[in-house]
PDB file of C-alpha atoms in Angstrom:
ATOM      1  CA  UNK A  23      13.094   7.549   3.695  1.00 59.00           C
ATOM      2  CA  UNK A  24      16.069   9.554   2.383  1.00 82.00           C
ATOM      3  CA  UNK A  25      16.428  12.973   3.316  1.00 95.00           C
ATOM      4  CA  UNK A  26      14.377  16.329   3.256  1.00 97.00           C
ATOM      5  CA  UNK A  27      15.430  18.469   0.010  1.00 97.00           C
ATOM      6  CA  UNK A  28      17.809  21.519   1.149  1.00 97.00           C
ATOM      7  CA  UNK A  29      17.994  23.395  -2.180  1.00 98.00           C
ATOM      8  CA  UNK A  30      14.995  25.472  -3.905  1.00 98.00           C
ATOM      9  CA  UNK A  31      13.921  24.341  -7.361  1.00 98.00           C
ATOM     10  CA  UNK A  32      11.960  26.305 -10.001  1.00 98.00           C
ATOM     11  CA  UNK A  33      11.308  24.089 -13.414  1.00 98.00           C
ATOM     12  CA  UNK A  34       9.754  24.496 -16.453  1.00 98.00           C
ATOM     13  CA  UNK A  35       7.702  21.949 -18.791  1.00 98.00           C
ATOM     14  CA  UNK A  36       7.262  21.926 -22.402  1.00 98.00           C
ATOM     15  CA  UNK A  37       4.674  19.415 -23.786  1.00 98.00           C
ATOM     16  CA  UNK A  38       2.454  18.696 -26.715  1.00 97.00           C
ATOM     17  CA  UNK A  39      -0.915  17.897 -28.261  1.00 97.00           C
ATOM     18  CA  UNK A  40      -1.442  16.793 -31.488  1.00 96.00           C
ATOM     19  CA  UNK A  41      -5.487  15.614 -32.587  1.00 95.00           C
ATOM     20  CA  UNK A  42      -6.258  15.899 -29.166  1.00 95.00           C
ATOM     21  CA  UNK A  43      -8.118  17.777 -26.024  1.00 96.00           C
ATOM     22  CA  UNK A  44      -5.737  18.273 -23.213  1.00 96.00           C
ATOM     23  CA  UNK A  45      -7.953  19.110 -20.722  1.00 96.00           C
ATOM     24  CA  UNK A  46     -11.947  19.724 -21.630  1.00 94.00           C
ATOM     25  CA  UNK A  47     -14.047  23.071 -19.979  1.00 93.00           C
ATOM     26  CA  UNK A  48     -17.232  20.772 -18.815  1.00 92.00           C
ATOM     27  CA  UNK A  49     -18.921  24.909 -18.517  1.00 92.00           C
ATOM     28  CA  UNK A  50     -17.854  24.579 -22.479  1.00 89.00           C
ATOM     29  CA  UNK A  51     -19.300  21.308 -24.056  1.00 88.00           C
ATOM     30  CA  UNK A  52     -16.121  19.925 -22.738  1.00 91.00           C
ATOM     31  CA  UNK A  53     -14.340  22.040 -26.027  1.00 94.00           C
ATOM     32  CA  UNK A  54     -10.331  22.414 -25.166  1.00 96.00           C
ATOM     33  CA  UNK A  55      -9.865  25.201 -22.589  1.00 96.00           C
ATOM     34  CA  UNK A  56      -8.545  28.398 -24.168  1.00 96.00           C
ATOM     35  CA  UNK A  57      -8.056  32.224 -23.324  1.00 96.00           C
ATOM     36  CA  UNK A  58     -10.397  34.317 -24.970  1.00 93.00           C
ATOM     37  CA  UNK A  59      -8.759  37.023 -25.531  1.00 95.00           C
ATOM     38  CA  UNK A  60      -5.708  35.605 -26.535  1.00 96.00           C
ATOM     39  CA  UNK A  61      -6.226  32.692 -28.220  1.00 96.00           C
ATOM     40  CA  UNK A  62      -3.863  30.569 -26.146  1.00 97.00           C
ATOM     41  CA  UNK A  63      -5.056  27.284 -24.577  1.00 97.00           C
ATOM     42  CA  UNK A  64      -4.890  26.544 -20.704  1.00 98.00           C
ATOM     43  CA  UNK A  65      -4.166  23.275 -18.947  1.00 98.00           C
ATOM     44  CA  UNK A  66      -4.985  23.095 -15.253  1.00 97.00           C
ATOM     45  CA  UNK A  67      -2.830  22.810 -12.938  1.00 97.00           C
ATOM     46  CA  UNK A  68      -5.267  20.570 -11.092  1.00 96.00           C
ATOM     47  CA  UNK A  69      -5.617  18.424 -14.428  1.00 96.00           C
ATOM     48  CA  UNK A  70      -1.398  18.103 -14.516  1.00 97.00           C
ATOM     49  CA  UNK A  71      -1.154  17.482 -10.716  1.00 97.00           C
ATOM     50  CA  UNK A  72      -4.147  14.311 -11.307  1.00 96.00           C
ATOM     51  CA  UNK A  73      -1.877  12.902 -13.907  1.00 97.00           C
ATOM     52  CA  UNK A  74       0.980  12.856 -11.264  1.00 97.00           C
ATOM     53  CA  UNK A  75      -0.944  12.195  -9.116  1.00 96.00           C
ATOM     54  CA  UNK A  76      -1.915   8.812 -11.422  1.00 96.00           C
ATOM     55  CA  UNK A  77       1.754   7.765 -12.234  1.00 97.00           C
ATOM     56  CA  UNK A  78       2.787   7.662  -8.397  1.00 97.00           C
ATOM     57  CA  UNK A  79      -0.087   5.536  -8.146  1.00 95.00           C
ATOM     58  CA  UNK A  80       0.817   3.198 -11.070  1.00 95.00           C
ATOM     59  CA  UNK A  81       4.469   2.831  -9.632  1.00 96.00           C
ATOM     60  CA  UNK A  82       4.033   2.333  -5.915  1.00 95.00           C
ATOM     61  CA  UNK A  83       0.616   0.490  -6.195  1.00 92.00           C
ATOM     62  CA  UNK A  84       0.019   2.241  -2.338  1.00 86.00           C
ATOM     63  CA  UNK A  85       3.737   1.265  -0.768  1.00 92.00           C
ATOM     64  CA  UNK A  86       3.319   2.485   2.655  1.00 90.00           C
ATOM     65  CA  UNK A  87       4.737   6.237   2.031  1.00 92.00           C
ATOM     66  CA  UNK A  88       3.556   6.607  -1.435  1.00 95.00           C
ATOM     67  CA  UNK A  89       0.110   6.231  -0.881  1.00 93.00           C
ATOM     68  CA  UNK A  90      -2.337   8.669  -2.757  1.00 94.00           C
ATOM     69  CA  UNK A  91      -4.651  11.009  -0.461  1.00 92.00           C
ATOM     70  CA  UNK A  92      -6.922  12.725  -3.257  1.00 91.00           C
ATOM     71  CA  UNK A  93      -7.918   9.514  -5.370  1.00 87.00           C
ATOM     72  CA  UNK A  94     -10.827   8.176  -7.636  1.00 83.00           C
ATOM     73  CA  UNK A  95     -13.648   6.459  -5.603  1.00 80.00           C
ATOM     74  CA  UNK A  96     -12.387   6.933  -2.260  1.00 80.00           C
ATOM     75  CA  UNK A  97     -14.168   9.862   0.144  1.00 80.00           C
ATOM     76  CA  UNK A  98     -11.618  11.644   1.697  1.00 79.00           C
ATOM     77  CA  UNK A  99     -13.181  11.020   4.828  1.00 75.00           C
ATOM     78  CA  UNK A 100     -11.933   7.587   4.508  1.00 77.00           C
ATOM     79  CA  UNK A 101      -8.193   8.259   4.725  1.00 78.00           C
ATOM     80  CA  UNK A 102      -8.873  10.797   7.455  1.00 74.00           C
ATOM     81  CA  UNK A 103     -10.147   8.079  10.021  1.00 74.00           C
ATOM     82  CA  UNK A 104      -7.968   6.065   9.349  1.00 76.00           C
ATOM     83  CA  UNK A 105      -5.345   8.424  10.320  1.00 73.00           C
ATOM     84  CA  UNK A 106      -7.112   8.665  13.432  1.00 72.00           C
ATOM     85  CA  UNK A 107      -7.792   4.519  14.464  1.00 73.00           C
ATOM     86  CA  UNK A 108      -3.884   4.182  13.595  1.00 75.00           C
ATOM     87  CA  UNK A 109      -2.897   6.841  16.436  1.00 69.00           C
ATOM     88  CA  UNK A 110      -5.253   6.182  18.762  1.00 69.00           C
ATOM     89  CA  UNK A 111      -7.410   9.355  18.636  1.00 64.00           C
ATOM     90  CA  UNK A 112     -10.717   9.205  19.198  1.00 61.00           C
ATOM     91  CA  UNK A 113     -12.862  11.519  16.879  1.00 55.00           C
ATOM     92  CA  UNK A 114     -16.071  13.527  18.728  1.00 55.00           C
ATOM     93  CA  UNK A 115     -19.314  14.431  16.898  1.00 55.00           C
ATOM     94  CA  UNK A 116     -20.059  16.456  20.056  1.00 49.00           C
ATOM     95  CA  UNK A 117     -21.962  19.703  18.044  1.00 48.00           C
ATOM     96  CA  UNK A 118     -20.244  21.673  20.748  1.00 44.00           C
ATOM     97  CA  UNK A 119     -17.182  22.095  18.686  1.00 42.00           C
ATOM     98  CA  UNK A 120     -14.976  24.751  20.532  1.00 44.00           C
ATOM     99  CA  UNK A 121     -15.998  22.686  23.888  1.00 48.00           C
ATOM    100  CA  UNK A 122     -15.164  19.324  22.306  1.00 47.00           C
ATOM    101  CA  UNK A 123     -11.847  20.924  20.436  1.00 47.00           C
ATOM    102  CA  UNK A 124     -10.796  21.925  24.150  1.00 51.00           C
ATOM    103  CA  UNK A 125     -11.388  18.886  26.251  1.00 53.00           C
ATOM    104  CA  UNK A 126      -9.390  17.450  23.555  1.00 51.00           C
ATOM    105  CA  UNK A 127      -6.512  19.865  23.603  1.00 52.00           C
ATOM    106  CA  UNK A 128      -6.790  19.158  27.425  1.00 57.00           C
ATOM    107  CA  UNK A 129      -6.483  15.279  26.944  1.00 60.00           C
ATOM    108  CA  UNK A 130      -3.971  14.855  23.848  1.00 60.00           C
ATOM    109  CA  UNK A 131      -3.012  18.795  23.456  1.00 56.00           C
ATOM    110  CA  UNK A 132      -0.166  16.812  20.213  1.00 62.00           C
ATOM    111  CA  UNK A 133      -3.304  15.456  18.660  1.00 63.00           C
ATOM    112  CA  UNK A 134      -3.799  18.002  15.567  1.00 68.00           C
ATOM    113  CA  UNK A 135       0.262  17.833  14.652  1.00 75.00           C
ATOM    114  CA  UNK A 136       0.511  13.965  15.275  1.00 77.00           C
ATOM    115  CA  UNK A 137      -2.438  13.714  12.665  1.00 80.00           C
ATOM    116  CA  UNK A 138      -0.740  16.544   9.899  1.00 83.00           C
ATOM    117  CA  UNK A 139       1.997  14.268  10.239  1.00 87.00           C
ATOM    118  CA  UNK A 140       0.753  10.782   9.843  1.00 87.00           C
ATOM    119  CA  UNK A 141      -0.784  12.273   6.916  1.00 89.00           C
ATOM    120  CA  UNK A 142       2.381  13.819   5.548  1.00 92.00           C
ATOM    121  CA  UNK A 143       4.571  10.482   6.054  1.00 93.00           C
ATOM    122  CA  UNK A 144       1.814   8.291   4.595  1.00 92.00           C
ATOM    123  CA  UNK A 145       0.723  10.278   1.428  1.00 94.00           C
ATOM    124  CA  UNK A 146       2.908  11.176  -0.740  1.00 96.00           C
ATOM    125  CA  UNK A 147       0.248  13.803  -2.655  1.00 95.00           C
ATOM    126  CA  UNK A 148      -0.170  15.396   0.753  1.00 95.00           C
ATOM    127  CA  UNK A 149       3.972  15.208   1.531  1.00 96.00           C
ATOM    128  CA  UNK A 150       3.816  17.267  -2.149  1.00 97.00           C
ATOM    129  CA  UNK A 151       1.385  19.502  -3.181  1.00 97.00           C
ATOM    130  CA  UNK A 152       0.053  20.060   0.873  1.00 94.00           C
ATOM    131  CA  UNK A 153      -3.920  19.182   1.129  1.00 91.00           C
ATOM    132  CA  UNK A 154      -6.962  20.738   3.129  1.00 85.00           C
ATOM    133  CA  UNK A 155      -7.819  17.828   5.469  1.00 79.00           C
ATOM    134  CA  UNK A 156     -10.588  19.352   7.515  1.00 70.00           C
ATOM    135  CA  UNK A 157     -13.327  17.322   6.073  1.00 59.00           C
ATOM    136  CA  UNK A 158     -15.332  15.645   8.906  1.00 53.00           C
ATOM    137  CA  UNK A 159     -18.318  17.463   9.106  1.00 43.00           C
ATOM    138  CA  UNK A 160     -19.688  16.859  12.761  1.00 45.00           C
ATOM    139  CA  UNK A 161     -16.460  16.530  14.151  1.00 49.00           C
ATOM    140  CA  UNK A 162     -14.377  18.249  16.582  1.00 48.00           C
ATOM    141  CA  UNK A 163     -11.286  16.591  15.220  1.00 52.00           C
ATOM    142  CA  UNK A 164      -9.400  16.958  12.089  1.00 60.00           C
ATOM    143  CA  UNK A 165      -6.191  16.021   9.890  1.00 66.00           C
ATOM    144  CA  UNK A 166      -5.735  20.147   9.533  1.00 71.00           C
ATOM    145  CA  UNK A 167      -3.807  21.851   6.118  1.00 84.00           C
ATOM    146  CA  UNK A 168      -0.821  21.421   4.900  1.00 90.00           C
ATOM    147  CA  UNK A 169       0.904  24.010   2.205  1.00 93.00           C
ATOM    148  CA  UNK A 170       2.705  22.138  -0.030  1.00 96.00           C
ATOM    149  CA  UNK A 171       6.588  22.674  -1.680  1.00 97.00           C
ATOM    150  CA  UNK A 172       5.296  22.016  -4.546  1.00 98.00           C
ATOM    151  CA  UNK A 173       3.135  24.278  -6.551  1.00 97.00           C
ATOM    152  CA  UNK A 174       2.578  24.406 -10.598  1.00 97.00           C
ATOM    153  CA  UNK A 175       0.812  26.588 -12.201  1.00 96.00           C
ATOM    154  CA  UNK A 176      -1.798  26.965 -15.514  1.00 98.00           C
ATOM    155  CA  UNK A 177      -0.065  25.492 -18.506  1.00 98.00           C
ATOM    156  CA  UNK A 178      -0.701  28.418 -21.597  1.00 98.00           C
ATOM    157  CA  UNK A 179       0.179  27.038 -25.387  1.00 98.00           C
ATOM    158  CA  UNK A 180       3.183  29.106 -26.626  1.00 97.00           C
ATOM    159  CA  UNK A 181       1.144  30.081 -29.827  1.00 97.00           C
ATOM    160  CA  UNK A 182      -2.731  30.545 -30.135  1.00 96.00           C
ATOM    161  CA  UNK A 183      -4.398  27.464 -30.529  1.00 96.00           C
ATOM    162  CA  UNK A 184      -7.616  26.324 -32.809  1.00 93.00           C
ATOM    163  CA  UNK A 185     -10.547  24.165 -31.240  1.00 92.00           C
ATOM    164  CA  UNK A 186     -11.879  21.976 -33.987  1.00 90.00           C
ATOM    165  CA  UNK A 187     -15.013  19.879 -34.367  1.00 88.00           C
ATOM    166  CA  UNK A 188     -14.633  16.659 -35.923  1.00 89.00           C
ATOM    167  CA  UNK A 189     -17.935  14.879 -36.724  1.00 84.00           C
ATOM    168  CA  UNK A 190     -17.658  11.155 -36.883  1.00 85.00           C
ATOM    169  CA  UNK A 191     -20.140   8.073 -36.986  1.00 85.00           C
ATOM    170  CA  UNK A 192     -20.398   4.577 -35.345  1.00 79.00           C
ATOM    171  CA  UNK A 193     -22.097   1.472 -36.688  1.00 80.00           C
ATOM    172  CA  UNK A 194     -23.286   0.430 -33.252  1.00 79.00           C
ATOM    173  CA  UNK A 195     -26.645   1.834 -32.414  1.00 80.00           C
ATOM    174  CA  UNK A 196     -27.749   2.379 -28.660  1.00 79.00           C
ATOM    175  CA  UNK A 197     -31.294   0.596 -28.844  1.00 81.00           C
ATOM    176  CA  UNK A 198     -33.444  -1.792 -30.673  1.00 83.00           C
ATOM    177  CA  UNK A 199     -36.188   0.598 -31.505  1.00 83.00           C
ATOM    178  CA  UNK A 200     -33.249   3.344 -33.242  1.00 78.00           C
ATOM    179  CA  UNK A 201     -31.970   0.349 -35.121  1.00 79.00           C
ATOM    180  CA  UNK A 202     -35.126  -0.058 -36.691  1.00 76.00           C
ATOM    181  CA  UNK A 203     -34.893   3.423 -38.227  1.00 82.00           C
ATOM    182  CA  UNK A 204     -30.923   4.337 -38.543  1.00 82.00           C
ATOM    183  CA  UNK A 205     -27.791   1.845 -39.703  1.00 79.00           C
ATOM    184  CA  UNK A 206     -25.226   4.640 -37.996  1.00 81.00           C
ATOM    185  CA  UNK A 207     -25.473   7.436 -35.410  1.00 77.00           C
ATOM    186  CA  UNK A 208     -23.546  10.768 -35.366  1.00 80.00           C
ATOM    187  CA  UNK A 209     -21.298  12.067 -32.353  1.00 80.00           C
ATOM    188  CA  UNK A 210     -18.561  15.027 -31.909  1.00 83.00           C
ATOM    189  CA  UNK A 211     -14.962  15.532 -30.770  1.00 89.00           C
ATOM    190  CA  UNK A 212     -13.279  18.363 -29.442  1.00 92.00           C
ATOM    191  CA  UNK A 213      -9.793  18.282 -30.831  1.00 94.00           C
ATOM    192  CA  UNK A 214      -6.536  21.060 -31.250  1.00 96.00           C
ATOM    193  CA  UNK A 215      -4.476  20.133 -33.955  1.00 95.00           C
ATOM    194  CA  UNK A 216      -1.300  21.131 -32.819  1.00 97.00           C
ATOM    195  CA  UNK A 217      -0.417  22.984 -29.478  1.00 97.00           C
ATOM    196  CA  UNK A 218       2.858  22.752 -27.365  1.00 98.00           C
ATOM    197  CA  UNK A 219       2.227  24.283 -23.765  1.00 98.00           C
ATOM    198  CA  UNK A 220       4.541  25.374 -21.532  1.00 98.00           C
ATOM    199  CA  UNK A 221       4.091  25.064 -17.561  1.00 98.00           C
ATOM    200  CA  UNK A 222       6.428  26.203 -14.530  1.00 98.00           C
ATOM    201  CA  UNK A 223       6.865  24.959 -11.503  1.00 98.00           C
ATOM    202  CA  UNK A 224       8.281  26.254  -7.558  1.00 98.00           C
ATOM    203  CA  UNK A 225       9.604  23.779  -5.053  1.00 98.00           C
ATOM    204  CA  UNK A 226      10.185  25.427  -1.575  1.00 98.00           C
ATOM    205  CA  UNK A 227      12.842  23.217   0.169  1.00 98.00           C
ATOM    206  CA  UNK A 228      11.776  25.852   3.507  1.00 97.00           C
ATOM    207  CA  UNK A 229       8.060  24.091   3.172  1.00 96.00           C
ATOM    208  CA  UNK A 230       9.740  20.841   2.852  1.00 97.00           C
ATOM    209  CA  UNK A 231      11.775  20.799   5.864  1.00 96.00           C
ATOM    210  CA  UNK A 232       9.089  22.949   8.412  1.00 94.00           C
ATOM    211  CA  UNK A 233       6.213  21.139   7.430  1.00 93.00           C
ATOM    212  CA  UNK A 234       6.019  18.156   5.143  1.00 95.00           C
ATOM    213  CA  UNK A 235       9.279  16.406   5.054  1.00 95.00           C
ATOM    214  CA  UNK A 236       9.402  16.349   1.152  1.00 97.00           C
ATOM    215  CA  UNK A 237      12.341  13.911   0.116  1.00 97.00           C
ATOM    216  CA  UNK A 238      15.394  13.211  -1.845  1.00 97.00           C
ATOM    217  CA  UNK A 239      13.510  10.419  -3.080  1.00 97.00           C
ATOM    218  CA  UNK A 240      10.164  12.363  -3.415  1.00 97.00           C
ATOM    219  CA  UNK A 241      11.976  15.214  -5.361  1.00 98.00           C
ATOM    220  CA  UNK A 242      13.194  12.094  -7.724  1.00 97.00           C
ATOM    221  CA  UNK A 243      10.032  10.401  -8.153  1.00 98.00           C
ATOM    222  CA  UNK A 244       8.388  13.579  -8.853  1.00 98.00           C
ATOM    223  CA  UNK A 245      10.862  14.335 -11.741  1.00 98.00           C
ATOM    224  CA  UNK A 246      10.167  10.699 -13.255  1.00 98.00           C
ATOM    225  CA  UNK A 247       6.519  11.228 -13.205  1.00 98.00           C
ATOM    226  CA  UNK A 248       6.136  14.459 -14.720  1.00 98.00           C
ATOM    227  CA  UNK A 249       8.556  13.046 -17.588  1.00 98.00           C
ATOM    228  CA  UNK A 250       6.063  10.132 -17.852  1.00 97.00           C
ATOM    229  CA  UNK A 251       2.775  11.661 -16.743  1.00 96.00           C
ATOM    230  CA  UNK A 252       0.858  10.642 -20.426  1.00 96.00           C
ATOM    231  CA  UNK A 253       2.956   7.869 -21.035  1.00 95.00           C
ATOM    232  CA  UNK A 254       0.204   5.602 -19.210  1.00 92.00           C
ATOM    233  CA  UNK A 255      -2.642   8.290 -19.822  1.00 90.00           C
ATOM    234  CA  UNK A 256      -3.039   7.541 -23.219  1.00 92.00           C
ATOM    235  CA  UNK A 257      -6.814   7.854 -24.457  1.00 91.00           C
ATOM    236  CA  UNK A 258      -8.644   8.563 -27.990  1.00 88.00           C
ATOM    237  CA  UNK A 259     -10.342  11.932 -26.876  1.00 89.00           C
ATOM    238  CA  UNK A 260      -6.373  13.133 -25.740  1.00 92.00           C
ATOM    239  CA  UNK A 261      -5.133  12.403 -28.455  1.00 92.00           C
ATOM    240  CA  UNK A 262      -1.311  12.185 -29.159  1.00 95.00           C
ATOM    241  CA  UNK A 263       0.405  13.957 -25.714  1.00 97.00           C
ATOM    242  CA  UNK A 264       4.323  13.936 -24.698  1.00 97.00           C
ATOM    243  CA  UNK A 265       6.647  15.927 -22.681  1.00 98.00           C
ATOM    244  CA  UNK A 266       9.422  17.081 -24.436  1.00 98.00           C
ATOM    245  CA  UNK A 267      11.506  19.317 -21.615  1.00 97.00           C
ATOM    246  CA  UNK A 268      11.724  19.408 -18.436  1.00 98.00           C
ATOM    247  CA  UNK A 269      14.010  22.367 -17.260  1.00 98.00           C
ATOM    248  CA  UNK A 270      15.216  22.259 -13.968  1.00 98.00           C
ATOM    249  CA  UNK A 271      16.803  24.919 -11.534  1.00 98.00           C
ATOM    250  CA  UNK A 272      18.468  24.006  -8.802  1.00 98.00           C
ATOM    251  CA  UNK A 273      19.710  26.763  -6.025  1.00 98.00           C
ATOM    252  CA  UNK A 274      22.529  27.101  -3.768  1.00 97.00           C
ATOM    253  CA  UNK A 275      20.202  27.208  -0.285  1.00 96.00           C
ATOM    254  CA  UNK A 276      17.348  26.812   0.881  1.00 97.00           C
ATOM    255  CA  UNK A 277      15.754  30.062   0.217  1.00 96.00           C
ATOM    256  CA  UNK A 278      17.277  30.582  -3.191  1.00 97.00           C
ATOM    257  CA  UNK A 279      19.600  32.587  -5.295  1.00 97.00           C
ATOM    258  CA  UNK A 280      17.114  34.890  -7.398  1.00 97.00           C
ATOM    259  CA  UNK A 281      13.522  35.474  -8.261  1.00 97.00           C
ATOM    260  CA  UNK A 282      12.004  32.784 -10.099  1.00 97.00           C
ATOM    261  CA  UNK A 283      11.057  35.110 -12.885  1.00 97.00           C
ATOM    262  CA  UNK A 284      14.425  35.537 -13.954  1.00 97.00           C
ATOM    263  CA  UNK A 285      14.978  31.873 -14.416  1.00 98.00           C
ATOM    264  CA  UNK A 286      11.842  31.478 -16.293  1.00 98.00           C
ATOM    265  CA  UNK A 287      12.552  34.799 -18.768  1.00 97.00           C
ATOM    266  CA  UNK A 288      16.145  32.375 -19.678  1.00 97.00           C
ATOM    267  CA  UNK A 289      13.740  30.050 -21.357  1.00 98.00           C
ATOM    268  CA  UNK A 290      13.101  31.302 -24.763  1.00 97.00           C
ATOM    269  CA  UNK A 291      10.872  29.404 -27.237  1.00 97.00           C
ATOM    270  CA  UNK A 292      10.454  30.028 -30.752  1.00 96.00           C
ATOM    271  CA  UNK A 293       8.863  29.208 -34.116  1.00 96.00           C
ATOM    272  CA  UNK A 294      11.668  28.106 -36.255  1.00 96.00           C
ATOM    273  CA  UNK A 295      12.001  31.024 -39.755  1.00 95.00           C
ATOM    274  CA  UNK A 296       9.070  29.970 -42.129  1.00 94.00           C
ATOM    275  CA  UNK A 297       6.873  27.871 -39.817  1.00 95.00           C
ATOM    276  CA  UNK A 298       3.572  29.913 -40.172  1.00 92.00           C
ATOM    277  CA  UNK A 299       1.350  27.002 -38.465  1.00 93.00           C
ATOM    278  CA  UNK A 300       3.164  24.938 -35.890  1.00 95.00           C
ATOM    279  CA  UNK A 301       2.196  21.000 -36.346  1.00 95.00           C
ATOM    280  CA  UNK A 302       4.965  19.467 -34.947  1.00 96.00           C
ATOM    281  CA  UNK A 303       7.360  19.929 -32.201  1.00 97.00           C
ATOM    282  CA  UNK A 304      10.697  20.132 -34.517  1.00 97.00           C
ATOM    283  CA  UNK A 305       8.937  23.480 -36.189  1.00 97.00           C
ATOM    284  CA  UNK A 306       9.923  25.319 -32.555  1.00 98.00           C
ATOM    285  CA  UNK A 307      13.488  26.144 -31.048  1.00 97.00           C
ATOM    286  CA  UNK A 308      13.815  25.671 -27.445  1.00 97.00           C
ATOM    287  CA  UNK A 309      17.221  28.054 -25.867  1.00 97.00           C
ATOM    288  CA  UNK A 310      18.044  28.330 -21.927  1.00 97.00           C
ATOM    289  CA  UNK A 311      20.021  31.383 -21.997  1.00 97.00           C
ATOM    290  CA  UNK A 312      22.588  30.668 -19.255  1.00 94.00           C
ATOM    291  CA  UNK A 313      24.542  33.811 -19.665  1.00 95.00           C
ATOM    292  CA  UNK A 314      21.338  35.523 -17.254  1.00 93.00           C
ATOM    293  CA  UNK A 315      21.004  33.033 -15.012  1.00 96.00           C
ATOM    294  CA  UNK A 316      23.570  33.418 -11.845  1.00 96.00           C
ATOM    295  CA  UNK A 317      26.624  30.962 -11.375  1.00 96.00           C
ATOM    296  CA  UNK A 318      25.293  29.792  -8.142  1.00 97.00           C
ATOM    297  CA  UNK A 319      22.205  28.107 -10.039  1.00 98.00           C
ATOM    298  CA  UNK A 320      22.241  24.393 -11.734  1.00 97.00           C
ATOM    299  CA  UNK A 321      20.687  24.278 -14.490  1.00 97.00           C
ATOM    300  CA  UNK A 322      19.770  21.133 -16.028  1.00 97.00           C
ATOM    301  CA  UNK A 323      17.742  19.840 -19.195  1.00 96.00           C
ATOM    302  CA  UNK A 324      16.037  16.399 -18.172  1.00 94.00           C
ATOM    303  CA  UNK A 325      14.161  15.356 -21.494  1.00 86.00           C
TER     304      UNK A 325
END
């Protein structure tokens, strides 16, 4: 594996949603999630990191390194034993806990960190956005937390958006007895018809190197698959989805070169003189105003 990342990043994503629902409130009819009082709709962060999450998955097909800790139809338990056959550590359900953690700690006193880091090495999810790995329930012994570098936060649409109901009908009808009575049945979808979204992102190359060893080659992969998270997500109830920027930052050191903020305020987005109701991305005007960022910080435009 190449190299633990020495230089902070802060980035920022721009996509799009055109007949679609992004990401569904299931505490809302599963209607597109948007702010109230604002109008503007949300995307999750944990929605976005599922869809990375998904393309790592698709690429590596579980290489040893890129494996995938928080996935569909596997317990997390699963991956958590494992860890511990692989190195030898025997897991206690003694209900004693505190007794059981310290004959442990007396036996194997490296057993907690070799665990975090088996975990770390072998899942690249974990290596990336950190995990909480204390999941056994009777047991003494666990795979601990790990904080991530990587953190994203809620995408917000740049203008408000509308949630629209579109009724539509199918010809196939769910039982014998309902055919006898109906040739169609009615259903609903949740769609926005236009919304671009913008989302920003922190990578702490301090996080990488203390406690996950988060990679060259991670740091690459992770660029690639938020470029081409919907590319292999495509569905009918998403609708049309696409990333059009990625923004990256790149600092001098490890700790940085300025506050985030600052870096995020250069990114200016607007709706281009006449466009009333955004449908498409060409009606908005994307700038990076360089002239406040400092000298010392890369800035680079990867879509």
């Amino acid at each position: 594996m190449s190299e633990v990342i020495k230089n902070r990043y802060e980035f920022v994503v721009l996509f799009d949603v055109e007949n679609g629902n992004p990401n569904g409130d299931p505490d809302a009819g599963n209607m597109p999630r948007i702010d109230p009082e604002s109008g503007l709709g949300l995307v999750t962060d944990v929605c976005l990191k599922r869809k990375i999450r998904n393309y790592v998955e698709t690429v590596k097909e579980d290489t040893e390194g890129f494996q995938i800790y928080i996935k569909e139809d596997v317990p997390l338990n699963r991956s958590d034993r494992e860890a511990c056959v692989r190195l030898g550590i025997e897991e206690t359900e003694d209900k004693k806990v505190t007794e059981a953690l310290r004959k442990l700690k007396k036996n194997d006193p490296g057993a907690d960190v070799k665990l975090r880091d088996y975990m770390c090495s072998n899942f690249y999810d974990i290596r990336t956005f950190g995990a909480v790995m204390t999941t056994f329930v009777k047991a003494s012994l666990n795979c601990g937390q790990v904080r991530g570098p990587v953190q994203i936060s809620f995408a917000r649409s740049v203008d408000p958006v509308i949630s629209q109901e579109v009724t539509i009908t199918r010809v196939a009808i769910t039982t014998e007895k309902d055919a006898e009575n109906k040739n169609t049945e009615m259903g609903r979808k949740s769609i926005v018809p236009y919304g671009l979204y913008r989302v920003e992102g922190y990578i702490s190359a301090n996080l990488a190197r203390r406690v996950t060893g988060f990679s060259e080659e991670d740091l690459e992969l992770l660029w690639e698959a938020i470029i081409n998270m919907f590319e292999h997500d495509h569905s009918a109830a998403r609708g049309k989805m696409a990333v059009r920027e990625l923004i990256v930052f790149k600092h001098s050191k490890e700790l940085g070169d300025c506050p985030a903020y600052k870096l995020f305020d250069a990114v200016e987005i607007k709706k281009n003189e006449g466009v009333d109701y955004p449908r498409k991305y060409q009606d908005y005007t994307v700038t990076v105003h360089k002239e406040s960022i400092p000298e010392t910080v890369e800035v680079k435009r990867m879509v």
